PDB file of C-alpha atoms and ligand atoms in Angstrom:
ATOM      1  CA  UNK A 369     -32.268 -25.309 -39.326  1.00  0.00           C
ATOM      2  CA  UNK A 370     -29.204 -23.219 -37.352  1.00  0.00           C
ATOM      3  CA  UNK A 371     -27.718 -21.438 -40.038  1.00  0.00           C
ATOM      4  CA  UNK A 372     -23.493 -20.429 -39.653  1.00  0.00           C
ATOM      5  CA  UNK A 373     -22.320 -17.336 -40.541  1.00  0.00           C
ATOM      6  CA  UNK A 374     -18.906 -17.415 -41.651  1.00  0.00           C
ATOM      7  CA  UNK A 375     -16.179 -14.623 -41.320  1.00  0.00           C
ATOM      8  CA  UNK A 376     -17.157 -12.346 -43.765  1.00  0.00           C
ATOM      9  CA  UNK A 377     -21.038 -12.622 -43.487  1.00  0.00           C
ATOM     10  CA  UNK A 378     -19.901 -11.592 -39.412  1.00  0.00           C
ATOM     11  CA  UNK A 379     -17.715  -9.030 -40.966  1.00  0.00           C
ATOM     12  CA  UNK A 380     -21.207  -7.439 -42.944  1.00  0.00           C
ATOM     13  CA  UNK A 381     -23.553  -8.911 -39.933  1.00  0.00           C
ATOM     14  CA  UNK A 382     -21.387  -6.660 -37.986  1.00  0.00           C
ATOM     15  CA  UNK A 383     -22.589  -3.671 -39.726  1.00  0.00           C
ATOM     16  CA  UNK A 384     -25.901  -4.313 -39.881  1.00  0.00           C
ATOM     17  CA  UNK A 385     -25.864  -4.275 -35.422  1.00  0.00           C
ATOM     18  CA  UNK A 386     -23.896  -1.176 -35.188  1.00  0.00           C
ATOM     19  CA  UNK A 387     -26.465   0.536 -37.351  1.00  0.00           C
ATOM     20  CA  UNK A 388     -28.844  -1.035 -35.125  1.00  0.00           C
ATOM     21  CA  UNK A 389     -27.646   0.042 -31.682  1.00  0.00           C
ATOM     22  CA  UNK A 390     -26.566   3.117 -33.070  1.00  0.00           C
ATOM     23  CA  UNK A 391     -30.233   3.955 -33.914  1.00  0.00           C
ATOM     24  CA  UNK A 392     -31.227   2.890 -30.436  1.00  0.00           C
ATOM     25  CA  UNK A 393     -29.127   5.165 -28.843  1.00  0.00           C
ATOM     26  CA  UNK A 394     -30.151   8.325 -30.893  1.00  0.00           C
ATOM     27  CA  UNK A 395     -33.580   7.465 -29.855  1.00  0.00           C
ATOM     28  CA  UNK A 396     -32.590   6.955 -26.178  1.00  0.00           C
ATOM     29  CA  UNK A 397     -30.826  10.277 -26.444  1.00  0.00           C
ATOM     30  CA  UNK A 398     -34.495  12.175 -26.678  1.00  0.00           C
ATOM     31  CA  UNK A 399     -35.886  10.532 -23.293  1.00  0.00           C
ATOM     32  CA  UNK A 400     -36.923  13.163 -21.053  1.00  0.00           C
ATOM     33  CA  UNK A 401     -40.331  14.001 -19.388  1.00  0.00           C
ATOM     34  CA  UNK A 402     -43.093  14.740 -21.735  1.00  0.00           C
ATOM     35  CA  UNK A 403     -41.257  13.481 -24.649  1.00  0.00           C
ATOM     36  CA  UNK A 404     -43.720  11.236 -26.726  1.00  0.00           C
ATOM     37  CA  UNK A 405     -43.098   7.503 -27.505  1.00  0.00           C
ATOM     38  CA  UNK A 406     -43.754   8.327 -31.016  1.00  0.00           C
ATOM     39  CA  UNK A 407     -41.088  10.957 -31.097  1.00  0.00           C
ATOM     40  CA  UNK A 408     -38.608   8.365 -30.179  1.00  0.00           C
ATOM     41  CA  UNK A 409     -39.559   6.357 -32.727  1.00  0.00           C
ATOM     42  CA  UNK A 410     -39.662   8.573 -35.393  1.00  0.00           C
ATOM     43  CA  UNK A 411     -36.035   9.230 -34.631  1.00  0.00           C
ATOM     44  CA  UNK A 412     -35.118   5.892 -34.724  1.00  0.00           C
ATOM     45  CA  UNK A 413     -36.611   5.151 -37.886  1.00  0.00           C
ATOM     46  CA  UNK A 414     -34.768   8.273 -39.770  1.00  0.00           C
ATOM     47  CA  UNK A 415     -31.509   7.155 -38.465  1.00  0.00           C
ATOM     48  CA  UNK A 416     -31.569   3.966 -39.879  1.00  0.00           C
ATOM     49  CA  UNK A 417     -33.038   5.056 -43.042  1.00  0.00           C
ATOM     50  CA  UNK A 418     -30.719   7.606 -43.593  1.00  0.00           C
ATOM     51  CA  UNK A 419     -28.179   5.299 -43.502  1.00  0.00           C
ATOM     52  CA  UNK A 420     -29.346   2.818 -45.731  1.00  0.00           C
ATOM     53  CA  UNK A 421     -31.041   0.719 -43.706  1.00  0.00           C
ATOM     54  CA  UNK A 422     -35.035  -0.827 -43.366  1.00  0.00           C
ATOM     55  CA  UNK A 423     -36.762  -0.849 -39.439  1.00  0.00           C
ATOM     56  CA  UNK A 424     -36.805  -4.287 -39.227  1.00  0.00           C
ATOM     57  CA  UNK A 425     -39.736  -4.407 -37.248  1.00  0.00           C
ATOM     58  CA  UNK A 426     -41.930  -1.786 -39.512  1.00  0.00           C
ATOM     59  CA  UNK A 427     -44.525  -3.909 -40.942  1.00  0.00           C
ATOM     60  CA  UNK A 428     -43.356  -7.236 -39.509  1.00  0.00           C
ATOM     61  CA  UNK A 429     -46.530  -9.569 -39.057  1.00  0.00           C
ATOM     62  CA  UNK A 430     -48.444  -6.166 -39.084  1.00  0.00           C
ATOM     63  CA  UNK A 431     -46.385  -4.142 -36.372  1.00  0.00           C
ATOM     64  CA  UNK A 432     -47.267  -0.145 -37.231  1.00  0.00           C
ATOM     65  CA  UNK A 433     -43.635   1.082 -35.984  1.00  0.00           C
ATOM     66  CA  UNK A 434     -39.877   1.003 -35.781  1.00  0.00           C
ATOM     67  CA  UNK A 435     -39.505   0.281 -32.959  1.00  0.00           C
ATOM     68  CA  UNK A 436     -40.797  -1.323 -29.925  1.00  0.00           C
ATOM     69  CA  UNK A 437     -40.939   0.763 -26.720  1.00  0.00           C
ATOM     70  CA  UNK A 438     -42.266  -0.401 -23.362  1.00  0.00           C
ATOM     71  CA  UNK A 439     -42.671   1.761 -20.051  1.00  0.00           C
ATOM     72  CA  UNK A 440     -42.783   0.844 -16.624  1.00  0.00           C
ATOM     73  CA  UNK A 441     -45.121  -2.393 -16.449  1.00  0.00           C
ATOM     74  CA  UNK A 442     -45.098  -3.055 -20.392  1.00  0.00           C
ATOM     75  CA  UNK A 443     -42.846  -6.077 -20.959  1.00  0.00           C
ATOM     76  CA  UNK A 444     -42.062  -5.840 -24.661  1.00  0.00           C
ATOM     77  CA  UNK A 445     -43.947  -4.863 -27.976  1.00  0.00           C
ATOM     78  CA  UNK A 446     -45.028  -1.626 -26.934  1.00  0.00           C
ATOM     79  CA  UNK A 447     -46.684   0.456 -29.887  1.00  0.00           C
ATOM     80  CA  UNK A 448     -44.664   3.807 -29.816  1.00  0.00           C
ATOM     81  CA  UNK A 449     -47.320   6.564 -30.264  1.00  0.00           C
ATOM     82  CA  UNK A 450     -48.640   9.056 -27.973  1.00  0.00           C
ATOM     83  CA  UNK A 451     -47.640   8.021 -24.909  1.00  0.00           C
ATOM     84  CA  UNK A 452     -45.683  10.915 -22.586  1.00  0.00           C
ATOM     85  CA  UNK A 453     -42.892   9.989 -20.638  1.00  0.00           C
ATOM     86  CA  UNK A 454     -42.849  11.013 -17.464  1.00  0.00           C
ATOM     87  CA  UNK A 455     -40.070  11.422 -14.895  1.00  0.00           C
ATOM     88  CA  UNK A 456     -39.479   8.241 -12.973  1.00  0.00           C
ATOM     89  CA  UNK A 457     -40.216   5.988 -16.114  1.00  0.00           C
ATOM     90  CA  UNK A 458     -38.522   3.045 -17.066  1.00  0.00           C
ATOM     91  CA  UNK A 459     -37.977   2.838 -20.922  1.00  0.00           C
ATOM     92  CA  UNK A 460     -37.057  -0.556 -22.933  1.00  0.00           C
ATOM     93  CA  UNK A 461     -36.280   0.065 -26.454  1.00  0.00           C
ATOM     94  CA  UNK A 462     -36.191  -2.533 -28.643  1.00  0.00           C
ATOM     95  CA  UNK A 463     -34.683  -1.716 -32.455  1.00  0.00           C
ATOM     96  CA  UNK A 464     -33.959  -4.128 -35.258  1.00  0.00           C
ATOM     97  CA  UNK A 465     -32.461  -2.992 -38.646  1.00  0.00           C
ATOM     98  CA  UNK A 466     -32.104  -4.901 -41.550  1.00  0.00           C
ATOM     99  CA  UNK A 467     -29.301  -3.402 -43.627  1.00  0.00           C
ATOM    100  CA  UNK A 468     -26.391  -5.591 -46.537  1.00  0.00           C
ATOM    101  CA  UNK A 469     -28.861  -8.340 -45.771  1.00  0.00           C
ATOM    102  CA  UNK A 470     -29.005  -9.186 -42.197  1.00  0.00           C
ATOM    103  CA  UNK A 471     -30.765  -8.098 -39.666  1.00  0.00           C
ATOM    104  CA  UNK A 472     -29.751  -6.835 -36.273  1.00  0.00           C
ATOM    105  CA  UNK A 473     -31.557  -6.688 -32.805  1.00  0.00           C
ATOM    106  CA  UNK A 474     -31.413  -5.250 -29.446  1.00  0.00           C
ATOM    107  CA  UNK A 475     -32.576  -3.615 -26.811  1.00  0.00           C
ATOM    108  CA  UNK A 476     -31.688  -1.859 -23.688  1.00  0.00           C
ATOM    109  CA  UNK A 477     -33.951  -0.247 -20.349  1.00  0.00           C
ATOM    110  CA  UNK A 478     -33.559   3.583 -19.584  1.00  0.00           C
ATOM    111  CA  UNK A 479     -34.198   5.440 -16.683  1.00  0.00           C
ATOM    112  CA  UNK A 480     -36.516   8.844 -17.396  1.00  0.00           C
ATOM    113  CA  UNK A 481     -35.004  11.001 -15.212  1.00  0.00           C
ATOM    114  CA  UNK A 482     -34.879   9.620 -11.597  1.00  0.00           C
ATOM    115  CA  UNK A 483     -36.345   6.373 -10.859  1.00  0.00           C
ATOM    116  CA  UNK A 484     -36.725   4.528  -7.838  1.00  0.00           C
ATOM    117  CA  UNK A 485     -34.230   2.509  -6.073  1.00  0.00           C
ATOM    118  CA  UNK A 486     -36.001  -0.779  -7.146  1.00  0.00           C
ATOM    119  CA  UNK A 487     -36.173   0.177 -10.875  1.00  0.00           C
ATOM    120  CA  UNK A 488     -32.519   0.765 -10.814  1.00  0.00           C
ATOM    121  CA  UNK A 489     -31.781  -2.462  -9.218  1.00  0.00           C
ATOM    122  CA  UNK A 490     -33.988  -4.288 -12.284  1.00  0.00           C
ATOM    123  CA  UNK A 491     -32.276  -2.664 -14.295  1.00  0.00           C
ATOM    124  CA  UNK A 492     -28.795  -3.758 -13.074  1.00  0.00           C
ATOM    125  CA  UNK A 493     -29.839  -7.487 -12.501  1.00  0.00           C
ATOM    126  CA  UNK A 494     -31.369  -7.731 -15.865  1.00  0.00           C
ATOM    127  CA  UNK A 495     -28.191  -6.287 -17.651  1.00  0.00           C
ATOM    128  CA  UNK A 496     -26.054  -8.611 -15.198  1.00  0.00           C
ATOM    129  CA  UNK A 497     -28.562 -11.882 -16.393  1.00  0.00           C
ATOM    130  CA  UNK A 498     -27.368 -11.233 -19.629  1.00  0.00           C
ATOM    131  CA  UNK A 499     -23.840 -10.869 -19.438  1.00  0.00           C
ATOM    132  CA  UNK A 500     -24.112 -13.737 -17.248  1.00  0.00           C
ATOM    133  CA  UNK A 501     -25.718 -15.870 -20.417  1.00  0.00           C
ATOM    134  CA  UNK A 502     -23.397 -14.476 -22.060  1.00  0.00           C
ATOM    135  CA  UNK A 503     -20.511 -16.011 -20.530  1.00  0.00           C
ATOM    136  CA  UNK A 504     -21.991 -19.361 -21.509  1.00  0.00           C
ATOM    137  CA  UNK A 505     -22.666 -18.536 -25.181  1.00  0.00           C
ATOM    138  CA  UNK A 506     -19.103 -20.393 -26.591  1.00  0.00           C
ATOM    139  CA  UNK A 507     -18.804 -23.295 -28.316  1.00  0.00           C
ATOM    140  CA  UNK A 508     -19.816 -26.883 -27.542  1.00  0.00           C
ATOM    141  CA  UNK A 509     -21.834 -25.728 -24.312  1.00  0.00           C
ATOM    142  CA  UNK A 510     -26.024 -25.661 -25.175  1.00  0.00           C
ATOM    143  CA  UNK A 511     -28.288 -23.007 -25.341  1.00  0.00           C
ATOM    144  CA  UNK A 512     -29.696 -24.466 -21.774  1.00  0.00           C
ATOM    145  CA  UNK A 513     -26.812 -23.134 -20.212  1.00  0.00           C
ATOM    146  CA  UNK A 514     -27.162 -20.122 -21.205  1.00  0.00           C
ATOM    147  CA  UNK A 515     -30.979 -19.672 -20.305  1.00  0.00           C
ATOM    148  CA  UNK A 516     -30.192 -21.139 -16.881  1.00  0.00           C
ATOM    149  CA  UNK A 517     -27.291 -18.751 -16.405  1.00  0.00           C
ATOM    150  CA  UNK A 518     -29.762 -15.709 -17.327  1.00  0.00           C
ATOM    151  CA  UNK A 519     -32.282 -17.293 -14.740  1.00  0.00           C
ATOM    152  CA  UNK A 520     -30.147 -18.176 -11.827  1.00  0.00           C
ATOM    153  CA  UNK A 521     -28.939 -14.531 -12.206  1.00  0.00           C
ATOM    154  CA  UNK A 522     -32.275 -12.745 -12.237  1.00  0.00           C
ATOM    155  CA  UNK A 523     -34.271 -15.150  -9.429  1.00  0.00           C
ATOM    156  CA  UNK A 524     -31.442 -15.331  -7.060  1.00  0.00           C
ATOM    157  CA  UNK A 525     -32.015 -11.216  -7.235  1.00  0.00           C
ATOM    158  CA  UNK A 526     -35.720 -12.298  -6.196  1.00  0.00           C
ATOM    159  CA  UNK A 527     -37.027 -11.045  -9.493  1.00  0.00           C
ATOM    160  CA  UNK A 528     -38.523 -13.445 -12.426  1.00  0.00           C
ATOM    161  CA  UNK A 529     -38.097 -14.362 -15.441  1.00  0.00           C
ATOM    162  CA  UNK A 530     -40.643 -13.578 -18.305  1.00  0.00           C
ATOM    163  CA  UNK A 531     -41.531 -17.568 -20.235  1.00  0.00           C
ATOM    164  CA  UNK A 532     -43.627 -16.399 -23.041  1.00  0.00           C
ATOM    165  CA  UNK A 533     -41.112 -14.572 -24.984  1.00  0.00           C
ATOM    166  CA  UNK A 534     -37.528 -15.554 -25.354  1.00  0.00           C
ATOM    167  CA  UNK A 535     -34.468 -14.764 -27.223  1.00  0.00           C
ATOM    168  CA  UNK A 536     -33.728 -16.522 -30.768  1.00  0.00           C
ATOM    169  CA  UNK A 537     -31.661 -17.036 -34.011  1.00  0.00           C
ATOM    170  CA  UNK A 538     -31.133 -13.926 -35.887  1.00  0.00           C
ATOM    171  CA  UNK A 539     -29.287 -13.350 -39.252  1.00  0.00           C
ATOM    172  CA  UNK A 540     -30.761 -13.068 -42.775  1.00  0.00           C
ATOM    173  CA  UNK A 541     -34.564 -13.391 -41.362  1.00  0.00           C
ATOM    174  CA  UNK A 542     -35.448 -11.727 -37.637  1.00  0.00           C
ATOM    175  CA  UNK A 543     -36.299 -14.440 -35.797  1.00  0.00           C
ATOM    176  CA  UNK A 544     -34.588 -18.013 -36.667  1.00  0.00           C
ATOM    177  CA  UNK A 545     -33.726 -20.997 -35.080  1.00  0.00           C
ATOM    178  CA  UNK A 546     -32.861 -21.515 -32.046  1.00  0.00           C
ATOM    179  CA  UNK A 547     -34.801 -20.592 -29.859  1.00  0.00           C
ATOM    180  CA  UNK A 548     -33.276 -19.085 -26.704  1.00  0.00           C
ATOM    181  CA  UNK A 549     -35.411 -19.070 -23.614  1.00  0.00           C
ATOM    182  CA  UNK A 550     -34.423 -17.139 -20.557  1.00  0.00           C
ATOM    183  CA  UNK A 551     -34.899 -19.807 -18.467  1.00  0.00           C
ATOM    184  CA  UNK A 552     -34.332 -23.892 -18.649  1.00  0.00           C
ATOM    185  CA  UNK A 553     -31.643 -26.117 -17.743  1.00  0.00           C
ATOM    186  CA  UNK A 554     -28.351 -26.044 -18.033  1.00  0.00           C
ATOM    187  CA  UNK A 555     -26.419 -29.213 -20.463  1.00  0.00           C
ATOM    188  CA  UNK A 556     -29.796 -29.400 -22.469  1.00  0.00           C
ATOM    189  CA  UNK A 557     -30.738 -27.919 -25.812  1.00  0.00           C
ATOM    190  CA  UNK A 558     -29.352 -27.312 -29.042  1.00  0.00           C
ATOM    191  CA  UNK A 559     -25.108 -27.266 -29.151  1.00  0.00           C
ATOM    192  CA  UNK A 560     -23.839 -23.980 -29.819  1.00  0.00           C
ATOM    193  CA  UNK A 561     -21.456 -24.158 -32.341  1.00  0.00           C
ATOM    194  CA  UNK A 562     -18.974 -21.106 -34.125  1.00  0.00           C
ATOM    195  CA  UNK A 563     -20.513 -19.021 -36.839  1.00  0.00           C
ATOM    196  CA  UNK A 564     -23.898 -19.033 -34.598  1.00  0.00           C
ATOM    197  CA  UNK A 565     -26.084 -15.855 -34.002  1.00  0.00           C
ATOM    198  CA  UNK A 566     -28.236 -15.504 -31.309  1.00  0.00           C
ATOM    199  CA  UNK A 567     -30.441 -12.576 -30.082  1.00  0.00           C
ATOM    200  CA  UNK A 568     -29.818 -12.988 -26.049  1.00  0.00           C
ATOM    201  CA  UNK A 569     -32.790 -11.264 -24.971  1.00  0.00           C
ATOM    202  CA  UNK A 570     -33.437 -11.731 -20.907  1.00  0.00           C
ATOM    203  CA  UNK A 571     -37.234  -9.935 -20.224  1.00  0.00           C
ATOM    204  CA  UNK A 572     -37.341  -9.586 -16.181  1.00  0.00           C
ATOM    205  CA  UNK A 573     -40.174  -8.670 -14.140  1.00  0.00           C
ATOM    206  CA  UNK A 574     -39.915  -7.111 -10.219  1.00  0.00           C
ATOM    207  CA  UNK A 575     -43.047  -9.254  -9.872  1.00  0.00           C
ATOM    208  CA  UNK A 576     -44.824 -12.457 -11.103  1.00  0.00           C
ATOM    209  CA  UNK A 577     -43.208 -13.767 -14.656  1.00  0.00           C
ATOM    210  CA  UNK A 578     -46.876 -14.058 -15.706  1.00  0.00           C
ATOM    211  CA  UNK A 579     -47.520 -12.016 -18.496  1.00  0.00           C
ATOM    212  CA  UNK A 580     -50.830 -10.802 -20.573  1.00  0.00           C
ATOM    213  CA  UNK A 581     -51.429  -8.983 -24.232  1.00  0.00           C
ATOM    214  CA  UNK A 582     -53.489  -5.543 -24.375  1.00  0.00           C
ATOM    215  CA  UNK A 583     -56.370  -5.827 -26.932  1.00  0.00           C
ATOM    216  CA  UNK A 584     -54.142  -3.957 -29.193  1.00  0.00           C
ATOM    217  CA  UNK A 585     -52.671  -7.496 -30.417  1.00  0.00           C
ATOM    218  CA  UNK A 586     -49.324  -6.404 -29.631  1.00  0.00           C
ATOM    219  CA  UNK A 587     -48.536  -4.751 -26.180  1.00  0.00           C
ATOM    220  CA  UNK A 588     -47.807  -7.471 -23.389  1.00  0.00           C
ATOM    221  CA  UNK A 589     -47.954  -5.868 -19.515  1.00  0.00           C
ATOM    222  CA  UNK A 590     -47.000  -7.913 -16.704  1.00  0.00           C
ATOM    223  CA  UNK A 591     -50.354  -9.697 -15.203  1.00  0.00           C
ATOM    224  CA  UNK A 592     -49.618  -8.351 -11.474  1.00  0.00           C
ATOM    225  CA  UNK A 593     -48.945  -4.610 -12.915  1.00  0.00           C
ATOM    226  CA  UNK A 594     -44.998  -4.563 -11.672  1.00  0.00           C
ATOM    227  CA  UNK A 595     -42.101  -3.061 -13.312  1.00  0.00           C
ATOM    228  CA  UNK A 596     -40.329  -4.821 -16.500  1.00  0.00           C
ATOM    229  CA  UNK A 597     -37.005  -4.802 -18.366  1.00  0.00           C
ATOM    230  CA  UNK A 598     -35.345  -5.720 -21.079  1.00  0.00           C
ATOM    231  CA  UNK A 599     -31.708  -5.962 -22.346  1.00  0.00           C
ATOM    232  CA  UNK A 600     -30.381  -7.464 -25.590  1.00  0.00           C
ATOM    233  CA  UNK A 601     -27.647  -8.073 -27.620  1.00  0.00           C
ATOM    234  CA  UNK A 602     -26.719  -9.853 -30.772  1.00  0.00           C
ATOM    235  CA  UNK A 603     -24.137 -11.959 -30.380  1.00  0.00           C
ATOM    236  CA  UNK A 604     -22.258 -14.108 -32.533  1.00  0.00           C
ATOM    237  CA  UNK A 605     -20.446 -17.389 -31.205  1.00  0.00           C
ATOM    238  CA  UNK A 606     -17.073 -17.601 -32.268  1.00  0.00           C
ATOM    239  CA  UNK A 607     -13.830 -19.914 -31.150  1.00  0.00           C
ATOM    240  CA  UNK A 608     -12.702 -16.907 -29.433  1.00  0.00           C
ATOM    241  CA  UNK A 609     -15.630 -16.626 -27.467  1.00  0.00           C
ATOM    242  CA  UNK A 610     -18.704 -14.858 -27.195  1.00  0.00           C
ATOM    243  CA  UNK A 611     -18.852 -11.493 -29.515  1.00  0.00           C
ATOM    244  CA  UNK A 612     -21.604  -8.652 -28.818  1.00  0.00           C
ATOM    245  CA  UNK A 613     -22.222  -7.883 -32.477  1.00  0.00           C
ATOM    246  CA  UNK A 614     -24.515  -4.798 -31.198  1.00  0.00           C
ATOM    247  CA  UNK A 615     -22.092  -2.620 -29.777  1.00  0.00           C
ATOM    248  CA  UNK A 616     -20.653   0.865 -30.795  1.00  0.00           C
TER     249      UNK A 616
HETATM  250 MG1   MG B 866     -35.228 -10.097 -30.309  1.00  0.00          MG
END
């Protein structure tokens, strides 16, 4: 079941994503070389505690951490722990915080110190595939349209789009209905309708889409060993259009 959010559950929705990206951003603001994963993610966890807030994704069908942080070829679900960052990195960060009784989500790619001129153009497209989607996220269109939008944007770049993990409802629980792939057709799928909130997550890979899962249950690294990034926003539907709830 699609559950609608009316104005005032936005209004407190609202709060719950700037806490969110707010803690992303503090975490992002320690990337450097030989800064450890783990360090990140301790920071990311105090900010949203301090402020009220739960990690979302601490303890979440198991998951040891706050956060999910992914380097280089790691395409999401990385376990932040020892890991040193080194210059020329690429870092996705991927924060949730549940806080007034919704949860937020999002994530964004960050260069460690100079990267390559390929990484940076990953980057870009993956950030453009979602605004892209974006643009489609209003009401009566379907979710297909925005999954093809995301796609059309990140293959006509020649890179692909990751199939076994995809964007989704998010609100009271983490992950609800719908599900929003990153690829698919445009005109099918579920109607979007006002009150809706989606996490728009586009995962693009420099190399094959194909993905696999480290032995640690949770880490997924592209199968051909090329780069990876990820950018997402929650966004709520609305007559006026499309709104980024996870902004500052
Ligand atoms: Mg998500």
């Amino acid at each position: 079941m699609i559950k609608l959010k009316n104005n005032a559950q936005l209004a407190t929705m609202q709060e719950s994503c700037k806490l969110t990206v707010y803690a992303l951003y503090e975490g992002a603001s320690l990337i450097a070389p030989g800064v450890t994963l783990g360090e990140i993610d301790l920071r990311i966890r105090q900010t949203i505690e301090k402020h009220g807030g739960k990690p979302s994704f601490l303890g979440y069908a198991g998951f040891p951490k706050s956060s999910c942080i992914s380097v280089n070829d790691v395409v999401i679900h990385g376990i932040p722990e020892q890991q040193v960052l080194r210059e020329g990195d690429i870092v996705s960060i991927d924060v949730g915080a549940y806080y007034k009784g919704f949860h937020g989500d999002c994530a964004r790619t960050f260069p460690c110190g100079v990267i390559s001129p390929e990484a940076e153009r990953l980057i870009r497209v993956t950030e453009a595939s979602f605004f892209q989607g974006l643009s489609k996220a209003v009401p009566q269109n379907r979710v297909g349209d925005i999954s093809a939008a995301v796609q059309m944007t990140a293959e006509s770049q020649g890179f692909s789009v990751v199939r076994e993990y995809i964007g989704h409802g998010v609100g009271e629980n983490l992950h609800e209905a719908p599900d929003v792939p990153n690829f698919g057709v445009a005109g099918r799928g579920p109607r979007l309708y006002a009150g809706m909130t989606l996490a728009i997550e586009p995962m693009i890979n420099a190399g094959t889409h194909e993905t696999r899962q480290l032995s640690d249950g949770w880490t997924v690294v592209t199968l051909d060993g090329a780069l990876s990034a990820h950018y997402e926003n929650t966004v709520a539907i609305t007559s006026d259009g499309p709104k980024i709830l996870t902004e500052l």
